[in-house]
Short mmCIF file of C-alpha atoms and ligand atoms in Angstrom, two decimals:
data_model
loop_
_atom_site.label_atom_id
_atom_site.label_comp_id
_atom_site.label_asym_id
_atom_site.label_seq_id
_atom_site.Cartn_x
_atom_site.Cartn_y
_atom_site.Cartn_z
CA UNK A 1 28.18 63.49 -82.38
CA UNK A 2 26.08 61.98 -85.15
CA UNK A 3 27.09 62.77 -88.69
CA UNK A 4 24.17 63.64 -90.93
CA UNK A 5 24.77 64.10 -94.66
CA UNK A 6 24.59 67.80 -95.51
CA UNK A 7 21.80 67.75 -98.09
CA UNK A 8 19.47 65.78 -95.89
CA UNK A 9 20.38 67.86 -92.88
CA UNK A 10 19.51 71.14 -94.60
CA UNK A 11 16.21 69.78 -95.87
CA UNK A 12 15.42 68.21 -92.53
CA UNK A 13 16.10 71.49 -90.78
CA UNK A 14 13.92 73.27 -93.30
CA UNK A 15 11.14 70.78 -92.67
CA UNK A 16 11.48 71.28 -88.92
CA UNK A 17 12.62 67.71 -88.30
CA UNK A 18 15.71 68.70 -86.39
CA UNK A 19 16.10 70.85 -83.30
CA UNK A 20 18.09 74.08 -83.58
CA UNK A 21 21.26 72.31 -82.43
CA UNK A 22 20.86 69.72 -85.21
CA UNK A 23 19.84 66.89 -82.91
CA UNK A 24 16.80 64.81 -83.66
CA UNK A 25 13.77 65.60 -81.54
CA UNK A 26 11.49 63.13 -79.80
CA UNK A 27 8.19 63.16 -81.68
CA UNK A 28 5.23 64.89 -80.08
CA UNK A 29 3.63 61.42 -79.80
CA UNK A 30 6.44 60.09 -77.62
CA UNK A 31 6.46 63.31 -75.62
CA UNK A 32 2.70 63.25 -75.01
CA UNK A 33 2.70 59.54 -74.15
CA UNK A 34 5.41 60.24 -71.57
CA UNK A 35 3.29 63.11 -70.21
CA UNK A 36 0.30 60.76 -69.91
CA UNK A 37 2.42 58.20 -68.06
CA UNK A 38 3.81 60.86 -65.71
CA UNK A 39 0.46 62.48 -64.85
CA UNK A 40 -1.77 59.39 -64.97
CA UNK A 41 -3.83 61.04 -67.70
CA UNK A 42 -5.87 59.00 -70.18
CA UNK A 43 -3.85 58.81 -73.37
CA UNK A 44 -5.98 59.77 -76.36
CA UNK A 45 -2.82 60.96 -78.08
CA UNK A 46 -1.13 58.13 -79.90
CA UNK A 47 -3.41 56.12 -82.20
CA UNK A 48 -3.19 52.53 -81.08
CA UNK A 49 -6.02 50.29 -79.81
CA UNK A 50 -6.06 49.14 -76.18
CA UNK A 51 -7.75 45.83 -77.05
CA UNK A 52 -6.56 42.83 -79.03
CA UNK A 53 -7.83 42.12 -82.51
CA UNK A 54 -9.51 38.93 -83.78
CA UNK A 55 -8.55 35.69 -82.03
CA UNK A 56 -8.10 33.79 -85.32
CA UNK A 57 -5.42 36.25 -86.36
CA UNK A 58 -3.57 36.07 -83.03
CA UNK A 59 -3.78 32.26 -83.05
CA UNK A 60 -2.41 32.11 -86.60
CA UNK A 61 0.71 34.06 -85.55
CA UNK A 62 1.25 31.78 -82.54
CA UNK A 63 0.80 28.69 -84.75
CA UNK A 64 3.25 30.05 -87.31
CA UNK A 65 5.92 30.55 -84.65
CA UNK A 66 5.26 27.07 -83.22
CA UNK A 67 5.50 25.61 -86.73
CA UNK A 68 8.90 27.09 -87.46
CA UNK A 69 7.93 30.08 -89.63
CA UNK A 70 10.80 32.01 -88.10
CA UNK A 71 13.42 32.62 -90.80
CA UNK A 72 13.68 35.11 -93.66
CA UNK A 73 10.56 34.92 -95.81
CA UNK A 74 10.65 35.89 -99.52
CA UNK A 75 11.43 39.58 -100.13
CA UNK A 76 8.11 40.24 -101.85
CA UNK A 77 6.25 38.57 -98.97
CA UNK A 78 5.05 34.99 -98.54
CA UNK A 79 3.01 33.87 -101.57
CA UNK A 80 -0.10 33.14 -99.51
CA UNK A 81 -0.23 36.65 -98.06
CA UNK A 82 0.23 38.17 -101.51
CA UNK A 83 -2.60 35.96 -102.71
CA UNK A 84 -4.78 37.00 -99.76
CA UNK A 85 -4.09 40.68 -100.55
CA UNK A 86 -5.08 40.13 -104.20
CA UNK A 87 -8.24 38.26 -103.09
CA UNK A 88 -9.06 41.12 -100.70
CA UNK A 89 -8.72 43.79 -103.42
CA UNK A 90 -11.00 41.78 -105.70
CA UNK A 91 -13.56 41.00 -103.01
CA UNK A 92 -13.93 44.53 -101.67
CA UNK A 93 -13.11 46.71 -104.68
CA UNK A 94 -13.28 44.60 -107.83
CA UNK A 95 -9.56 45.23 -108.45
CA UNK A 96 -7.74 42.36 -110.15
CA UNK A 97 -4.09 42.06 -109.02
CA UNK A 98 -1.43 39.59 -110.07
CA UNK A 99 -0.17 38.38 -106.68
CA UNK A 100 3.21 37.51 -108.23
CA UNK A 101 3.92 40.95 -109.68
CA UNK A 102 1.51 43.62 -108.45
CA UNK A 103 1.88 43.14 -104.68
CA UNK A 104 4.74 43.75 -102.26
CA UNK A 105 4.62 43.06 -98.51
CA UNK A 106 6.36 45.73 -96.42
CA UNK A 107 7.29 46.39 -92.82
CA UNK A 108 4.11 48.28 -92.09
CA UNK A 109 2.61 51.01 -94.23
CA UNK A 110 5.45 53.13 -92.85
CA UNK A 111 8.05 51.27 -94.89
CA UNK A 112 5.82 51.22 -97.97
CA UNK A 113 5.58 55.03 -97.84
CA UNK A 114 9.32 55.48 -97.32
CA UNK A 115 10.31 52.98 -100.01
CA UNK A 116 7.83 54.41 -102.52
CA UNK A 117 9.06 57.97 -102.03
CA UNK A 118 12.73 56.95 -102.14
CA UNK A 119 12.02 54.96 -105.32
CA UNK A 120 10.08 57.64 -107.17
CA UNK A 121 11.52 60.95 -106.06
CA UNK A 122 15.02 62.32 -106.43
CA UNK A 123 16.40 65.65 -105.32
CA UNK A 124 15.38 69.28 -105.18
CA UNK A 125 13.87 69.53 -108.67
CA UNK A 126 11.15 67.03 -107.75
CA UNK A 127 8.02 67.95 -105.85
CA UNK A 128 5.71 65.86 -103.73
CA UNK A 129 2.20 67.16 -103.15
CA UNK A 130 0.66 66.28 -99.79
CA UNK A 131 -2.53 67.33 -98.04
CA UNK A 132 -1.96 69.27 -94.84
CA UNK A 133 -2.27 68.45 -91.97
CA UNK A 134 -0.42 65.24 -92.87
CA UNK A 135 0.78 62.04 -91.22
CA UNK A 136 4.14 63.18 -89.90
CA UNK A 137 6.14 60.52 -91.74
CA UNK A 138 5.30 62.11 -95.09
CA UNK A 139 7.28 65.29 -94.53
CA UNK A 140 10.16 63.36 -92.95
CA UNK A 141 10.44 60.98 -95.90
CA UNK A 142 10.14 63.75 -98.47
CA UNK A 143 13.00 65.46 -96.61
CA UNK A 144 15.03 62.22 -96.87
CA UNK A 145 14.63 62.27 -100.65
CA UNK A 146 15.72 65.91 -100.80
CA UNK A 147 12.59 66.79 -102.81
CA UNK A 148 10.36 69.79 -102.19
CA UNK A 149 7.21 69.31 -100.13
CA UNK A 150 4.20 71.14 -101.56
CA UNK A 151 1.20 71.20 -99.27
CA UNK A 152 -2.50 71.64 -99.99
CA UNK A 153 -4.36 72.78 -96.88
CA UNK A 154 -7.43 70.99 -95.56
CA UNK A 155 -9.67 73.45 -93.77
CA UNK A 156 -11.76 73.06 -90.65
CA UNK A 157 -14.40 71.71 -90.23
CA UNK A 158 -14.77 69.38 -93.25
CA UNK A 159 -11.12 69.10 -94.23
CA UNK A 160 -11.77 68.78 -97.97
CA UNK A 161 -9.10 70.42 -100.15
CA UNK A 162 -10.03 73.47 -102.19
CA UNK A 163 -9.91 72.34 -105.82
CA UNK A 164 -8.22 75.53 -107.03
CA UNK A 165 -5.51 75.18 -104.38
CA UNK A 166 -5.04 71.56 -105.46
CA UNK A 167 -4.75 72.57 -109.13
CA UNK A 168 -2.20 75.23 -108.25
CA UNK A 169 -0.09 72.75 -106.28
CA UNK A 170 0.31 70.18 -109.07
CA UNK A 171 2.83 71.21 -111.75
CA UNK A 172 5.18 69.51 -114.20
CA UNK A 173 7.66 69.20 -111.32
CA UNK A 174 5.21 67.05 -109.35
CA UNK A 175 6.51 63.49 -109.21
CA UNK A 176 4.11 62.15 -106.59
CA UNK A 177 0.72 63.15 -105.25
CA UNK A 178 0.62 61.56 -101.81
CA UNK A 179 -2.92 60.92 -100.62
CA UNK A 180 -4.27 59.60 -97.34
CA UNK A 181 -7.93 58.63 -97.43
CA UNK A 182 -9.57 58.10 -94.92
CA UNK A 183 -7.37 60.78 -93.45
CA UNK A 184 -5.18 60.91 -90.37
CA UNK A 185 -5.28 63.27 -88.43
CA UNK A 186 -8.65 64.75 -89.49
CA UNK A 187 -10.92 61.73 -90.11
CA UNK A 188 -11.93 63.22 -93.47
CA UNK A 189 -12.96 61.04 -96.40
CA UNK A 190 -12.34 62.78 -99.70
CA UNK A 191 -15.37 63.55 -101.88
CA UNK A 192 -15.82 61.90 -105.28
CA UNK A 193 -15.08 65.28 -106.87
CA UNK A 194 -11.74 65.60 -105.05
CA UNK A 195 -10.76 62.04 -105.92
CA UNK A 196 -11.52 62.54 -109.60
CA UNK A 197 -9.54 65.79 -109.66
CA UNK A 198 -6.51 64.11 -108.06
CA UNK A 199 -6.51 61.48 -110.82
CA UNK A 200 -7.03 64.07 -113.56
CA UNK A 201 -4.17 66.24 -112.27
CA UNK A 202 -1.84 63.25 -111.89
CA UNK A 203 -2.50 62.30 -115.52
CA UNK A 204 -1.94 65.86 -116.67
CA UNK A 205 1.36 66.16 -114.77
CA UNK A 206 2.35 62.55 -115.46
CA UNK A 207 2.76 62.07 -111.71
CA UNK A 208 2.40 58.91 -109.66
CA UNK A 209 -0.36 58.74 -107.05
CA UNK A 210 0.78 57.13 -103.80
CA UNK A 211 -2.28 56.54 -101.68
CA UNK A 212 -2.15 55.54 -98.03
CA UNK A 213 -5.41 53.74 -97.29
CA UNK A 214 -4.60 52.13 -93.93
CA UNK A 215 -8.06 53.15 -92.64
CA UNK A 216 -9.85 51.54 -95.62
CA UNK A 217 -12.05 49.44 -93.31
CA UNK A 218 -12.49 52.03 -90.56
CA UNK A 219 -14.97 54.17 -92.44
CA UNK A 220 -18.38 55.14 -91.07
CA UNK A 221 -20.81 56.49 -93.64
CA UNK A 222 -20.06 54.90 -97.00
CA UNK A 223 -17.98 52.12 -98.55
CA UNK A 224 -14.32 52.97 -99.11
CA UNK A 225 -13.37 53.94 -102.67
CA UNK A 226 -9.70 53.25 -103.45
CA UNK A 227 -8.23 55.84 -105.82
CA UNK A 228 -6.87 52.96 -107.92
CA UNK A 229 -10.43 52.05 -108.95
CA UNK A 230 -11.02 55.37 -110.74
CA UNK A 231 -10.81 55.51 -114.53
CA UNK A 232 -7.25 56.04 -115.67
CA UNK A 233 -5.83 55.70 -112.15
CA UNK A 234 -4.55 52.13 -112.00
CA UNK A 235 -1.49 52.49 -114.21
CA UNK A 236 -0.13 55.41 -112.16
CA UNK A 237 -1.24 54.48 -108.64
CA UNK A 238 0.50 52.72 -105.77
CA UNK A 239 -1.96 51.75 -103.04
CA UNK A 240 -0.70 51.23 -99.50
CA UNK A 241 -2.42 49.49 -96.63
CA UNK A 242 -1.54 47.58 -93.49
CA UNK A 243 -2.82 44.96 -91.09
CA UNK A 244 -2.09 47.23 -88.13
CA UNK A 245 -5.25 49.32 -88.11
CA UNK A 246 -7.65 46.76 -89.64
CA UNK A 247 -6.77 43.95 -87.21
CA UNK A 248 -5.66 46.01 -84.18
CA UNK A 249 -2.11 44.71 -84.55
CA UNK A 250 -0.18 47.97 -84.85
CA UNK A 251 2.88 46.34 -83.26
CA UNK A 252 3.23 43.71 -85.98
CA UNK A 253 4.17 46.03 -88.81
CA UNK A 254 2.85 44.05 -91.74
CA UNK A 255 1.88 46.37 -94.57
CA UNK A 256 1.66 46.12 -98.33
CA UNK A 257 1.79 48.14 -101.49
CA UNK A 258 0.09 47.24 -104.74
CA UNK A 259 -0.08 48.61 -108.25
CA UNK A 260 1.36 48.10 -111.71
CA UNK A 261 4.33 45.69 -111.73
CA UNK A 262 6.93 48.25 -112.91
CA UNK A 263 6.10 50.64 -110.08
CA UNK A 264 6.03 47.83 -107.51
CA UNK A 265 9.43 46.61 -108.76
CA UNK A 266 10.87 50.09 -108.21
CA UNK A 267 9.61 50.04 -104.62
CA UNK A 268 11.00 46.52 -104.08
CA UNK A 269 14.43 47.73 -105.25
CA UNK A 270 14.47 50.12 -102.27
CA UNK A 271 12.64 47.90 -99.77
CA UNK A 272 15.22 45.14 -100.08
CA UNK A 273 17.86 47.50 -98.67
CA UNK A 274 15.65 49.02 -96.00
CA UNK A 275 14.46 45.87 -94.25
CA UNK A 276 15.17 43.08 -96.80
CA UNK A 277 12.08 41.15 -95.69
CA UNK A 278 9.21 41.60 -93.24
CA UNK A 279 8.12 39.62 -90.12
CA UNK A 280 7.68 35.98 -91.20
CA UNK A 281 5.17 34.59 -88.66
CA UNK A 282 2.91 37.64 -88.85
CA UNK A 283 2.44 37.27 -92.59
CA UNK A 284 0.27 34.11 -92.51
CA UNK A 285 -1.64 35.66 -89.60
CA UNK A 286 -2.51 38.77 -91.63
CA UNK A 287 -3.48 36.50 -94.54
CA UNK A 288 -5.93 34.84 -92.13
CA UNK A 289 -7.27 38.26 -91.19
CA UNK A 290 -7.78 39.38 -94.78
CA UNK A 291 -9.89 36.25 -95.38
CA UNK A 292 -12.21 36.83 -92.39
CA UNK A 293 -15.91 37.10 -93.31
CA UNK A 294 -17.41 40.49 -94.22
CA UNK A 295 -19.01 40.73 -90.77
CA UNK A 296 -15.58 41.13 -89.16
CA UNK A 297 -14.90 44.24 -91.21
CA UNK A 298 -18.36 45.78 -90.84
CA UNK A 299 -18.39 45.05 -87.08
CA UNK A 300 -14.98 46.69 -86.63
CA UNK A 301 -16.21 49.83 -88.42
CA UNK A 302 -19.47 49.87 -86.42
CA UNK A 303 -17.62 49.49 -83.10
CA UNK A 304 -15.29 52.36 -83.95
CA UNK A 305 -18.22 54.49 -85.14
CA UNK A 306 -19.92 54.16 -81.77
CA UNK A 307 -16.63 55.02 -80.03
CA UNK A 308 -16.37 58.09 -82.26
CA UNK A 309 -19.86 59.06 -81.10
CA UNK A 310 -19.00 58.68 -77.40
CA UNK A 311 -15.85 60.76 -77.84
CA UNK A 312 -17.64 63.36 -79.96
CA UNK A 313 -20.47 63.75 -77.45
CA UNK A 314 -17.96 64.08 -74.61
CA UNK A 315 -15.98 66.76 -76.44
CA UNK A 316 -19.13 68.68 -77.35
CA UNK A 317 -20.37 68.54 -73.75
CA UNK A 318 -16.99 69.82 -72.59
CA UNK A 319 -17.34 72.90 -74.80
CA UNK A 320 -15.21 71.98 -77.81
CA UNK A 321 -16.42 72.48 -81.36
CA UNK A 322 -16.14 69.07 -83.00
CA UNK A 323 -15.50 68.03 -86.60
CA UNK A 324 -17.42 64.85 -87.29
CA UNK A 325 -14.99 62.30 -88.75
CA UNK A 326 -16.13 59.96 -91.51
CA UNK A 327 -13.34 57.46 -90.97
CA UNK A 328 -10.06 56.69 -89.14
CA UNK A 329 -9.23 56.49 -85.45
CA UNK A 330 -9.41 60.25 -84.93
CA UNK A 331 -11.63 63.22 -84.10
CA UNK A 332 -10.48 66.82 -84.40
CA UNK A 333 -11.85 69.37 -81.96
CA UNK A 334 -11.43 73.14 -81.74
CA UNK A 335 -10.53 74.44 -78.28
CA UNK A 336 -10.98 78.12 -79.18
CA UNK A 337 -14.30 78.34 -77.30
CA UNK A 338 -12.51 77.03 -74.21
CA UNK A 339 -10.13 79.96 -74.41
CA UNK A 340 -7.26 78.22 -76.19
CA UNK A 341 -5.01 80.28 -78.41
CA UNK A 342 -2.25 77.68 -78.75
CA UNK A 343 -3.23 74.02 -78.92
CA UNK A 344 0.28 72.88 -77.99
CA UNK A 345 0.17 74.71 -74.65
CA UNK A 346 -3.49 73.77 -74.22
CA UNK A 347 -2.70 70.04 -74.65
CA UNK A 348 0.13 70.18 -72.14
CA UNK A 349 -2.19 71.87 -69.64
CA UNK A 350 -5.06 69.47 -70.44
CA UNK A 351 -3.08 66.54 -69.08
CA UNK A 352 -3.05 68.27 -65.68
CA UNK A 353 -6.41 70.08 -65.74
CA UNK A 354 -8.57 67.29 -67.18
CA UNK A 355 -6.37 64.19 -67.00
CA UNK A 356 -6.63 63.61 -70.75
CA UNK A 357 -3.81 63.68 -73.30
CA UNK A 358 -4.32 64.60 -76.95
CA UNK A 359 -2.17 65.90 -79.81
CA UNK A 360 -2.20 69.47 -81.16
CA UNK A 361 -2.87 69.53 -84.89
CA UNK A 362 0.16 71.75 -85.33
CA UNK A 363 2.20 68.52 -84.98
CA UNK A 364 0.97 67.61 -88.48
CA UNK A 365 1.69 70.84 -90.35
CA UNK A 366 4.65 72.78 -91.71
CA UNK A 367 5.94 75.67 -89.62
CA UNK A 368 4.53 78.36 -91.94
CA UNK A 369 1.01 77.00 -91.57
CA UNK A 370 0.84 76.54 -87.81
CA UNK A 371 -1.34 79.59 -87.39
CA UNK A 372 -4.21 78.17 -89.43
CA UNK A 373 -4.48 75.17 -87.08
CA UNK A 374 -3.42 76.74 -83.82
CA UNK A 375 -6.49 75.88 -81.73
CA UNK A 376 -7.21 72.42 -83.18
CA UNK A 377 -6.56 69.15 -81.35
CA UNK A 378 -6.61 65.50 -82.41
CA UNK A 379 -8.20 62.94 -80.07
CA UNK A 380 -7.97 59.17 -80.67
CA UNK A 381 -11.22 57.18 -80.39
CA UNK A 382 -9.59 53.72 -80.73
CA UNK A 383 -9.83 52.96 -76.99
CA UNK A 384 -12.14 50.78 -74.91
CA UNK A 385 -15.64 52.20 -74.36
CA UNK A 386 -15.11 52.57 -70.61
CA UNK A 387 -11.87 54.49 -71.21
CA UNK A 388 -13.64 56.86 -73.61
CA UNK A 389 -16.51 57.31 -71.14
CA UNK A 390 -14.08 58.14 -68.35
CA UNK A 391 -12.26 60.59 -70.65
CA UNK A 392 -15.60 62.22 -71.53
CA UNK A 393 -16.48 62.55 -67.85
CA UNK A 394 -13.12 64.12 -67.07
CA UNK A 395 -13.39 66.55 -69.98
CA UNK A 396 -16.89 67.62 -68.95
CA UNK A 397 -15.35 69.12 -65.80
CA UNK A 398 -13.51 71.66 -67.97
CA UNK A 399 -16.69 73.70 -68.32
C1 PLP B 1 -0.76 54.21 -88.58
C2 PLP B 1 -0.53 54.84 -89.92
C3 PLP B 1 0.50 54.40 -90.77
C4 PLP B 1 1.51 53.38 -90.33
O1 PLP B 1 1.09 52.10 -90.51
P1 PLP B 1 2.02 50.88 -90.04
O2 PLP B 1 1.44 49.73 -90.74
O3 PLP B 1 1.93 50.81 -88.55
O4 PLP B 1 3.42 51.19 -90.48
C5 PLP B 1 0.60 54.97 -92.00
N1 PLP B 1 -0.24 55.95 -92.40
C6 PLP B 1 -1.22 56.41 -91.61
C7 PLP B 1 -2.10 57.49 -92.10
C8 PLP B 1 -1.39 55.89 -90.34
O5 PLP B 1 -2.33 56.39 -89.53
#
């Protein structure tokens, strides 16, 4: 039997991370991927691309391995990747970072999120505000810190937070406001008004903003606005991104976190005991990616936008109500008009009835709020066009 420290165990149980017998549960993503494999269904569940990213980036990783870049790199990340990250923030957003002090390379955005929360939050008197539905790691990591998770709901179909609900959630106990923009699982991009209010509230509560912007380049209607660029935001904001989504290299796990040196140092203090360092040969490859011409980034967004449109049209034709995403890999659809009352059961049946696998939105919410999202489903659009077209054809038979 595994021994789990009591405090974490209680919080984890409260957050629904453990099964009733105290064992850890397979995530819904693993479960649904297994269902897809078993039934031969098209897997629009887990968000990973089924095509390789840019050749230059893949070649750079191969060259690094061939050239002996295979031992522990520096804990903060290789200098050239930190420089490339700083260049990228300046080129796209006008943000000026000191690559020596303001940037830390992590093992994916996943580690950056975990290390930031563990560095900034401590115990049950601290609160972390997150927008719900949320990337499932957020609740798990808040549970690991023992802090209280405070959620602000995002409502169908636009998934913008209500400003009064946001104001009510942020108090003097708030240590971190954890933002994800563009948003997984909903595809929402926060409005300028919401962004400004997040910064204002963080200042008022003296909280740190941790912002997960892994979909910064996968945005369809407007240029991405990092929260760190807003007036007054920089000194209290840690910005997280990753090469995984931007360069279709989700298996490489090269992420980064940037912000004021004192906050980055606090994250490094934790990171060094989580993973010590991150994948050496992938770091120069991601540096190569970050220096690709603008057309790479705009083409990647345009390609995903047209995939979103194919998926959206297929879902609409099948009888779903569809929320039009403004960024990210994902589209949320409402299955209520197809008779669904419970998206979890509907998704399990969909694998058999339509041969398509997707994820119920209830996988991204706390237990008390399941009802609000009970007929909503997340579909991933980051698949080859012919796969999406086949999925659309299969779904159309639902009618
Ligand atoms: C995929 C994803 C991550 C994880 O990124 P990695 O670099 O693979 O660790 C973090 N946040 C969100 C919102 C994601 O969708």
